């Protein structure tokens, strides 16, 4: 007998019949449909499902989000890059004897020397307090100079056979914004233009001032030594062009806007001198182009190819003999109208016209070649054949306006610097 007391009135356990039919406990398909409809809902048809999907697809992105998405999805043809600036890259220079070295200047107030082959930094060129808008290696590669909006030019000297080290040499103070710099083609003499209307020339390594050229009345927007180094040409926002001797601060020739043949509305924005050093072409802020004989100081032509009111941003001569051209040469001009015009100056005729989808900002001919490359606000670089106007390649990778470019001496690499803060290396083969 069990010690556990029995619970009074406990119901007796019922045995379950394993063969019992429980079908009546489940709902049929008709029952389920009937109950669902009783809730007052209608079955979702295919059109409603499509609408629901579209609601998810129609999520609006902010402008910043869309830009980020576009950048992530954009094609990139570059094979290497330099990413230390983080601000617009305004200027690029390639070393004349060490093929893998480049120098760049940017809106981060710094310049850099870096390697094209692996993107590694070689030297950081510091000391400026505003954007570095000019950078240039000397003709022999022994020096690199930077010019900035802080009114200073700074110079470094190569220390090491392969340019693995650069030592700061000197600071050259002008006072107002430096607009461009150029080295003498045969010696350590540096030239710089300023927003205060003056042009300065120094002897390196001493840093001694050799000349201060005063003759313009507004910012000196562009300038350079002639190819033989025997003269220099400077142009200004006051629409004047002056040819100088490096030994004398008195102009050899001067053209101004008071001469109706030379007048360029809005000032001069771009300059190039032919390989023979006998002809200059200048472009203006309103799209005009003038051809000047540097030997006589005469205006010998006006070229009409760009849209009126669109600034000429770049002018470049083809290398001597590259197009079988006459003594005056062949020149390419680029403007904010998106056009690049190729002109034969012997006949003063337009050879061909090519176009970007947006403003063309920079232009370079390849060494000893009829090919040239352009950079644009459409974020691409394009390489063309000046003989025919044929587009040979389009290089993508920048996410903003291309501001400057350079082509290696062997023509195998193209370097672009952009408003996106990066310098990218592309194959030109």
Short mmCIF file of C-alpha atoms in Angstrom, two decimals:
data_model
loop_
_atom_site.label_atom_id
_atom_site.label_comp_id
_atom_site.label_asym_id
_atom_site.label_seq_id
_atom_site.Cartn_x
_atom_site.Cartn_y
_atom_site.Cartn_z
CA UNK A 1 0.00 0.00 0.00
CA UNK A 2 1.38 3.37 -0.95
CA UNK A 3 2.31 5.94 1.67
CA UNK A 4 1.15 8.81 -0.69
CA UNK A 5 -2.38 9.87 0.25
CA UNK A 6 -4.89 9.66 -2.53
CA UNK A 7 -6.27 13.00 -3.80
CA UNK A 8 -10.01 13.09 -3.34
CA UNK A 9 -12.22 13.52 -6.39
CA UNK A 10 -9.25 13.16 -8.82
CA UNK A 11 -10.63 12.54 -12.28
CA UNK A 12 -9.83 9.25 -13.83
CA UNK A 13 -7.21 9.27 -16.60
CA UNK A 14 -8.68 8.87 -20.07
CA UNK A 15 -7.01 6.62 -22.58
CA UNK A 16 -6.36 8.05 -26.06
CA UNK A 17 -7.42 6.10 -29.08
CA UNK A 18 -4.47 6.08 -31.50
CA UNK A 19 -6.87 5.48 -34.34
CA UNK A 20 -9.06 8.46 -33.53
CA UNK A 21 -9.72 10.87 -36.48
CA UNK A 22 -8.64 14.46 -35.66
CA UNK A 23 -9.32 15.91 -39.13
CA UNK A 24 -12.13 18.06 -37.73
CA UNK A 25 -9.64 19.96 -35.55
CA UNK A 26 -7.81 21.47 -38.63
CA UNK A 27 -8.99 24.28 -40.92
CA UNK A 28 -9.51 23.64 -44.59
CA UNK A 29 -8.26 26.09 -47.24
CA UNK A 30 -11.77 27.43 -47.67
CA UNK A 31 -12.03 28.01 -43.92
CA UNK A 32 -8.79 30.03 -43.90
CA UNK A 33 -9.86 32.20 -46.81
CA UNK A 34 -13.20 32.84 -45.19
CA UNK A 35 -11.67 33.88 -41.87
CA UNK A 36 -9.13 36.18 -43.57
CA UNK A 37 -11.87 37.96 -45.50
CA UNK A 38 -13.91 38.40 -42.36
CA UNK A 39 -11.14 40.62 -41.00
CA UNK A 40 -12.04 43.17 -43.64
CA UNK A 41 -8.73 42.88 -45.58
CA UNK A 42 -8.34 42.23 -49.26
CA UNK A 43 -5.60 39.97 -50.64
CA UNK A 44 -2.58 41.98 -51.92
CA UNK A 45 -2.45 41.84 -55.66
CA UNK A 46 0.68 42.00 -57.86
CA UNK A 47 0.34 45.74 -58.52
CA UNK A 48 0.38 46.55 -54.80
CA UNK A 49 3.46 44.42 -54.32
CA UNK A 50 5.21 46.36 -57.09
CA UNK A 51 4.23 49.68 -55.48
CA UNK A 52 5.63 48.57 -52.14
CA UNK A 53 8.90 47.64 -53.80
CA UNK A 54 9.07 50.99 -55.55
CA UNK A 55 8.62 52.81 -52.23
CA UNK A 56 11.81 51.14 -51.02
CA UNK A 57 13.63 52.04 -54.25
CA UNK A 58 12.61 55.70 -54.10
CA UNK A 59 14.60 56.53 -50.95
CA UNK A 60 16.23 59.91 -51.60
CA UNK A 61 19.97 60.30 -50.96
CA UNK A 62 21.52 63.55 -49.82
CA UNK A 63 23.81 65.31 -52.28
CA UNK A 64 26.83 64.25 -50.23
CA UNK A 65 25.67 60.62 -50.12
CA UNK A 66 25.06 60.58 -53.88
CA UNK A 67 28.50 62.07 -54.52
CA UNK A 68 30.11 59.42 -52.32
CA UNK A 69 28.19 56.69 -54.13
CA UNK A 70 29.20 58.07 -57.53
CA UNK A 71 32.86 58.19 -56.47
CA UNK A 72 32.75 54.59 -55.25
CA UNK A 73 31.21 53.42 -58.52
CA UNK A 74 33.39 55.54 -60.81
CA UNK A 75 35.89 53.77 -63.08
CA UNK A 76 39.56 54.13 -62.17
CA UNK A 77 42.25 53.65 -64.82
CA UNK A 78 45.15 54.79 -62.62
CA UNK A 79 48.01 52.42 -61.84
CA UNK A 80 49.43 54.36 -58.89
CA UNK A 81 48.66 57.43 -56.81
CA UNK A 82 49.84 59.88 -54.18
CA UNK A 83 47.30 60.72 -51.49
CA UNK A 84 49.04 62.86 -48.86
CA UNK A 85 47.79 66.30 -49.91
CA UNK A 86 44.10 65.90 -48.89
CA UNK A 87 43.49 69.26 -50.60
CA UNK A 88 43.53 70.30 -54.29
CA UNK A 89 46.72 69.41 -56.17
CA UNK A 90 47.54 72.55 -58.13
CA UNK A 91 50.91 71.81 -59.69
CA UNK A 92 53.00 68.87 -60.93
CA UNK A 93 56.64 68.67 -62.03
CA UNK A 94 58.62 65.61 -63.13
CA UNK A 95 62.34 65.25 -62.45
CA UNK A 96 64.36 65.72 -65.67
CA UNK A 97 66.87 62.91 -65.06
CA UNK A 98 65.34 60.58 -62.44
CA UNK A 99 62.30 59.04 -64.18
CA UNK A 100 60.49 57.88 -61.05
CA UNK A 101 60.46 61.21 -59.19
CA UNK A 102 57.61 63.73 -59.19
CA UNK A 103 56.91 66.87 -57.20
CA UNK A 104 53.46 68.27 -56.42
CA UNK A 105 52.09 71.34 -54.67
CA UNK A 106 48.70 71.62 -53.05
CA UNK A 107 46.07 73.48 -51.09
CA UNK A 108 47.37 71.91 -47.88
CA UNK A 109 50.25 74.49 -47.96
CA UNK A 110 52.78 71.75 -48.70
CA UNK A 111 54.82 70.39 -51.54
CA UNK A 112 55.97 66.79 -51.84
CA UNK A 113 58.59 64.84 -53.74
CA UNK A 114 57.35 61.29 -54.30
CA UNK A 115 57.87 58.18 -56.40
CA UNK A 116 55.76 57.41 -59.44
CA UNK A 117 56.46 53.68 -59.28
CA UNK A 118 55.15 53.01 -55.77
CA UNK A 119 53.51 56.25 -54.60
CA UNK A 120 55.86 56.58 -51.62
CA UNK A 121 56.75 59.97 -50.16
CA UNK A 122 60.41 60.96 -50.58
CA UNK A 123 60.34 64.45 -49.03
CA UNK A 124 57.76 66.80 -47.59
CA UNK A 125 58.39 70.39 -48.65
CA UNK A 126 57.09 72.45 -45.74
CA UNK A 127 57.25 76.05 -44.57
CA UNK A 128 54.52 77.77 -46.57
CA UNK A 129 51.47 79.23 -44.83
CA UNK A 130 49.13 79.20 -47.82
CA UNK A 131 48.40 77.07 -50.88
CA UNK A 132 51.38 75.92 -52.95
CA UNK A 133 50.28 76.73 -56.51
CA UNK A 134 53.61 76.27 -58.32
CA UNK A 135 56.32 73.62 -58.16
CA UNK A 136 59.24 73.09 -60.51
CA UNK A 137 62.46 71.06 -60.73
CA UNK A 138 65.47 72.92 -62.14
CA UNK A 139 66.68 71.96 -65.61
CA UNK A 140 69.53 69.84 -64.19
CA UNK A 141 67.35 68.34 -61.43
CA UNK A 142 69.56 69.61 -58.62
CA UNK A 143 66.88 71.88 -57.13
CA UNK A 144 63.14 71.94 -56.62
CA UNK A 145 61.26 75.18 -55.95
CA UNK A 146 57.76 75.88 -54.67
CA UNK A 147 55.75 79.08 -55.03
CA UNK A 148 52.75 79.84 -52.85
CA UNK A 149 49.93 82.24 -52.19
CA UNK A 150 51.78 83.39 -49.04
CA UNK A 151 54.14 85.41 -51.26
CA UNK A 152 57.17 83.17 -50.77
CA UNK A 153 59.32 80.93 -52.94
CA UNK A 154 61.17 78.12 -51.15
CA UNK A 155 64.02 76.08 -52.64
CA UNK A 156 65.41 72.62 -51.76
CA UNK A 157 68.60 70.97 -53.00
CA UNK A 158 68.97 67.33 -53.95
CA UNK A 159 71.03 65.35 -51.44
CA UNK A 160 71.62 61.86 -52.78
CA UNK A 161 72.39 60.49 -56.20
CA UNK A 162 68.88 59.17 -56.79
CA UNK A 163 67.09 62.08 -55.16
CA UNK A 164 66.27 60.10 -52.04
CA UNK A 165 66.85 63.18 -49.86
CA UNK A 166 66.12 66.90 -50.30
CA UNK A 167 67.60 69.55 -48.05
CA UNK A 168 66.00 72.95 -47.53
CA UNK A 169 68.18 75.64 -49.08
CA UNK A 170 66.54 79.05 -48.88
CA UNK A 171 63.34 81.09 -48.67
CA UNK A 172 62.84 83.93 -51.14
CA UNK A 173 60.28 86.49 -50.02
CA UNK A 174 58.31 88.52 -52.55
CA UNK A 175 55.41 89.68 -50.41
CA UNK A 176 52.35 89.08 -52.58
CA UNK A 177 50.92 85.88 -54.07
CA UNK A 178 53.29 83.92 -56.33
CA UNK A 179 51.46 83.21 -59.59
CA UNK A 180 54.09 81.08 -61.41
CA UNK A 181 57.76 80.05 -61.32
CA UNK A 182 60.25 79.00 -64.02
CA UNK A 183 63.90 77.88 -64.07
CA UNK A 184 66.46 79.04 -66.60
CA UNK A 185 67.03 76.23 -69.16
CA UNK A 186 70.80 76.26 -68.69
CA UNK A 187 71.59 77.26 -65.13
CA UNK A 188 70.45 77.70 -61.51
CA UNK A 189 68.50 80.92 -62.05
CA UNK A 190 64.90 81.08 -60.84
CA UNK A 191 62.12 83.35 -62.09
CA UNK A 192 58.80 84.10 -60.35
CA UNK A 193 55.77 86.22 -61.14
CA UNK A 194 53.72 87.96 -58.48
CA UNK A 195 50.21 89.32 -58.01
CA UNK A 196 51.79 92.68 -57.16
CA UNK A 197 52.75 93.23 -60.87
CA UNK A 198 56.47 92.43 -60.45
CA UNK A 199 58.72 89.61 -61.67
CA UNK A 200 61.70 88.46 -59.60
CA UNK A 201 64.87 86.63 -60.63
CA UNK A 202 67.33 84.97 -58.22
CA UNK A 203 70.69 83.23 -58.46
CA UNK A 204 70.96 79.88 -56.69
CA UNK A 205 72.30 78.51 -54.41
CA UNK A 206 73.03 81.92 -52.88
CA UNK A 207 69.47 83.19 -53.23
CA UNK A 208 70.75 86.61 -54.29
CA UNK A 209 68.30 88.79 -56.20
CA UNK A 210 69.53 89.35 -59.75
CA UNK A 211 66.67 91.47 -61.12
CA UNK A 212 63.23 92.80 -60.25
CA UNK A 213 61.25 93.50 -63.42
CA UNK A 214 58.61 96.22 -63.14
CA UNK A 215 56.50 97.14 -66.14
CA UNK A 216 53.06 95.62 -65.66
CA UNK A 217 50.27 97.36 -63.76
CA UNK A 218 48.39 94.27 -62.54
CA UNK A 219 49.09 90.67 -61.53
CA UNK A 220 51.69 88.90 -63.68
CA UNK A 221 49.57 85.91 -64.65
CA UNK A 222 52.09 83.93 -66.71
CA UNK A 223 55.68 84.02 -67.85
CA UNK A 224 58.75 82.00 -68.77
CA UNK A 225 62.27 82.04 -70.16
CA UNK A 226 62.59 81.56 -73.90
CA UNK A 227 63.97 78.10 -74.85
CA UNK A 228 67.51 79.45 -75.35
CA UNK A 229 67.40 81.36 -72.06
CA UNK A 230 68.39 84.65 -73.69
CA UNK A 231 65.10 86.40 -72.93
CA UNK A 232 61.99 86.12 -70.81
CA UNK A 233 58.36 86.79 -71.67
CA UNK A 234 55.80 87.91 -69.09
CA UNK A 235 52.07 88.62 -69.37
CA UNK A 236 49.58 90.30 -67.09
CA UNK A 237 45.97 90.72 -66.12
CA UNK A 238 46.37 94.26 -67.48
CA UNK A 239 46.50 92.70 -71.00
CA UNK A 240 50.19 93.49 -71.55
CA UNK A 241 53.05 91.32 -72.82
CA UNK A 242 56.68 92.27 -72.19
CA UNK A 243 59.85 90.74 -73.63
CA UNK A 244 62.86 91.30 -71.36
CA UNK A 245 66.58 90.59 -71.35
CA UNK A 246 67.66 88.78 -68.16
CA UNK A 247 70.59 91.22 -67.92
CA UNK A 248 68.48 94.36 -68.02
CA UNK A 249 65.21 95.35 -66.36
CA UNK A 250 64.30 97.55 -69.35
CA UNK A 251 61.73 95.99 -71.74
CA UNK A 252 62.89 94.97 -75.22
CA UNK A 253 59.31 94.94 -76.55
CA UNK A 254 56.04 95.80 -74.86
CA UNK A 255 52.50 95.26 -76.14
CA UNK A 256 49.47 96.57 -74.29
CA UNK A 257 45.72 96.67 -74.61
CA UNK A 258 45.97 100.19 -75.99
CA UNK A 259 47.02 98.56 -79.27
CA UNK A 260 43.75 97.46 -80.90
CA UNK A 261 45.54 94.61 -82.68
CA UNK A 262 46.67 93.14 -79.36
CA UNK A 263 43.83 94.00 -76.98
CA UNK A 264 42.52 91.00 -75.03
CA UNK A 265 39.46 91.60 -72.88
CA UNK A 266 39.83 90.53 -69.27
CA UNK A 267 43.60 90.22 -69.36
CA UNK A 268 46.01 87.48 -70.43
CA UNK A 269 45.58 84.06 -68.88
CA UNK A 270 47.93 81.76 -70.83
CA UNK A 271 51.25 81.93 -72.70
CA UNK A 272 53.45 79.68 -74.82
CA UNK A 273 56.66 80.27 -76.78
CA UNK A 274 57.61 78.16 -79.80
CA UNK A 275 60.73 75.92 -79.67
CA UNK A 276 62.68 78.39 -81.82
CA UNK A 277 61.95 81.21 -79.37
CA UNK A 278 60.67 83.45 -82.16
CA UNK A 279 56.90 83.38 -81.68
CA UNK A 280 54.62 83.65 -78.65
CA UNK A 281 50.92 82.86 -78.46
CA UNK A 282 48.82 84.36 -75.67
CA UNK A 283 45.24 83.63 -74.66
CA UNK A 284 42.83 85.90 -72.85
CA UNK A 285 40.10 85.68 -70.24
CA UNK A 286 37.43 86.33 -72.88
CA UNK A 287 38.60 83.66 -75.35
CA UNK A 288 40.84 85.77 -77.62
CA UNK A 289 44.19 84.58 -78.98
CA UNK A 290 47.08 86.65 -80.34
CA UNK A 291 50.27 85.61 -82.14
CA UNK A 292 53.35 87.77 -81.54
CA UNK A 293 56.67 87.87 -83.37
CA UNK A 294 59.16 88.14 -80.50
CA UNK A 295 61.97 89.36 -82.75
CA UNK A 296 60.08 92.40 -84.01
CA UNK A 297 57.49 92.77 -81.26
CA UNK A 298 54.68 92.82 -83.84
CA UNK A 299 51.28 91.18 -83.64
CA UNK A 300 51.19 88.81 -86.61
CA UNK A 301 47.85 87.14 -86.11
CA UNK A 302 44.59 86.78 -84.20
CA UNK A 303 43.11 83.30 -83.87
CA UNK A 304 39.36 82.88 -83.58
CA UNK A 305 38.38 79.42 -82.38
CA UNK A 306 37.03 79.61 -78.83
CA UNK A 307 33.66 80.82 -77.68
CA UNK A 308 33.56 84.47 -76.76
CA UNK A 309 33.60 85.00 -73.00
CA UNK A 310 35.28 81.64 -72.28
CA UNK A 311 38.75 81.87 -70.74
CA UNK A 312 41.78 80.38 -72.49
CA UNK A 313 43.32 78.18 -69.79
CA UNK A 314 46.30 76.60 -71.56
CA UNK A 315 48.50 77.07 -74.63
CA UNK A 316 51.26 74.67 -75.73
CA UNK A 317 53.51 74.31 -78.79
CA UNK A 318 54.18 70.95 -80.41
CA UNK A 319 57.80 69.78 -80.15
CA UNK A 320 59.96 70.96 -83.02
CA UNK A 321 59.51 68.76 -86.10
CA UNK A 322 56.94 66.48 -84.44
CA UNK A 323 54.27 67.45 -86.97
CA UNK A 324 56.47 68.37 -89.91
CA UNK A 325 55.50 71.96 -89.21
CA UNK A 326 57.02 75.14 -90.57
CA UNK A 327 59.31 77.46 -88.59
CA UNK A 328 56.48 79.21 -86.72
CA UNK A 329 55.24 75.89 -85.35
CA UNK A 330 51.97 74.22 -84.40
CA UNK A 331 50.18 75.30 -81.24
CA UNK A 332 47.26 73.90 -79.27
CA UNK A 333 44.95 76.14 -77.25
CA UNK A 334 42.44 75.03 -74.59
CA UNK A 335 39.59 76.94 -72.99
CA UNK A 336 36.65 76.76 -70.61
CA UNK A 337 34.33 76.20 -73.60
CA UNK A 338 35.59 72.59 -73.56
CA UNK A 339 37.42 72.97 -76.87
CA UNK A 340 41.03 72.36 -77.82
CA UNK A 341 42.07 73.98 -81.11
CA UNK A 342 45.20 72.94 -83.01
CA UNK A 343 46.65 75.70 -85.19
CA UNK A 344 49.34 75.78 -87.90
CA UNK A 345 51.01 79.15 -87.40
CA UNK A 346 52.79 79.06 -90.74
CA UNK A 347 49.41 79.35 -92.48
CA UNK A 348 47.46 80.74 -89.49
CA UNK A 349 44.85 78.06 -90.12
CA UNK A 350 42.97 75.74 -87.80
CA UNK A 351 44.10 72.14 -88.23
CA UNK A 352 41.48 70.45 -86.07
CA UNK A 353 39.31 70.87 -83.00
CA UNK A 354 38.68 68.34 -80.23
CA UNK A 355 36.35 68.59 -77.25
CA UNK A 356 35.80 67.58 -73.63
CA UNK A 357 32.39 67.56 -71.95
CA UNK A 358 33.44 70.45 -69.69
CA UNK A 359 36.11 73.15 -69.36
CA UNK A 360 39.65 72.17 -70.39
CA UNK A 361 42.07 73.27 -67.66
CA UNK A 362 45.49 71.96 -68.68
CA UNK A 363 47.36 70.75 -71.77
CA UNK A 364 50.75 69.10 -72.41
CA UNK A 365 52.44 67.78 -75.55
CA UNK A 366 54.37 64.53 -75.21
CA UNK A 367 58.14 64.67 -75.66
CA UNK A 368 59.21 64.60 -79.34
CA UNK A 369 55.71 63.47 -80.32
CA UNK A 370 52.60 64.74 -82.12
CA UNK A 371 50.50 63.48 -79.21
CA UNK A 372 49.14 65.73 -76.47
CA UNK A 373 47.11 65.14 -73.32
CA UNK A 374 44.45 67.39 -71.84
CA UNK A 375 42.82 67.58 -68.40
CA UNK A 376 39.31 68.81 -67.78
CA UNK A 377 36.59 69.73 -65.33
CA UNK A 378 34.82 66.63 -66.65
CA UNK A 379 37.28 64.71 -64.42
CA UNK A 380 39.08 62.98 -67.29
CA UNK A 381 42.40 63.16 -69.04
CA UNK A 382 42.38 62.54 -72.78
CA UNK A 383 45.23 61.86 -75.19
CA UNK A 384 44.91 63.04 -78.79
CA UNK A 385 46.86 62.94 -82.05
CA UNK A 386 47.43 66.54 -83.14
CA UNK A 387 47.83 65.47 -86.77
CA UNK A 388 44.26 64.23 -87.10
CA UNK A 389 42.43 65.20 -83.91
CA UNK A 390 41.88 61.50 -83.17
CA UNK A 391 41.13 60.60 -79.54
CA UNK A 392 43.55 57.85 -78.55
CA UNK A 393 42.56 57.21 -74.93
CA UNK A 394 40.44 58.52 -72.08
CA UNK A 395 41.84 58.17 -68.56
CA UNK A 396 39.45 58.13 -65.61
CA UNK A 397 40.10 58.06 -61.90
CA UNK A 398 39.77 61.61 -60.62
CA UNK A 399 36.54 62.46 -58.82
CA UNK A 400 36.82 66.21 -59.44
CA UNK A 401 38.36 68.73 -61.86
CA UNK A 402 41.83 67.88 -63.20
CA UNK A 403 43.98 70.94 -62.42
CA UNK A 404 47.39 70.00 -63.82
CA UNK A 405 49.14 67.18 -65.62
CA UNK A 406 52.61 66.06 -66.68
CA UNK A 407 53.92 63.44 -69.11
CA UNK A 408 57.12 61.47 -68.51
CA UNK A 409 59.97 61.96 -70.98
CA UNK A 410 59.49 58.47 -72.43
CA UNK A 411 55.77 59.10 -72.90
CA UNK A 412 54.82 55.99 -70.95
CA UNK A 413 53.23 57.63 -67.90
CA UNK A 414 50.83 60.52 -67.41
CA UNK A 415 50.37 62.16 -64.00
CA UNK A 416 47.24 64.12 -63.16
CA UNK A 417 46.56 66.34 -60.16
CA UNK A 418 43.02 67.19 -59.17
CA UNK A 419 40.64 69.22 -57.09
CA UNK A 420 39.93 65.90 -55.33
CA UNK A 421 43.27 66.18 -53.48
CA UNK A 422 45.08 63.30 -55.19
CA UNK A 423 47.76 62.85 -57.83
CA UNK A 424 47.19 59.81 -60.03
CA UNK A 425 49.58 57.96 -62.33
CA UNK A 426 48.24 56.47 -65.56
CA UNK A 427 49.77 54.27 -68.22
CA UNK A 428 49.98 55.97 -71.62
CA UNK A 429 50.64 52.71 -73.45
#
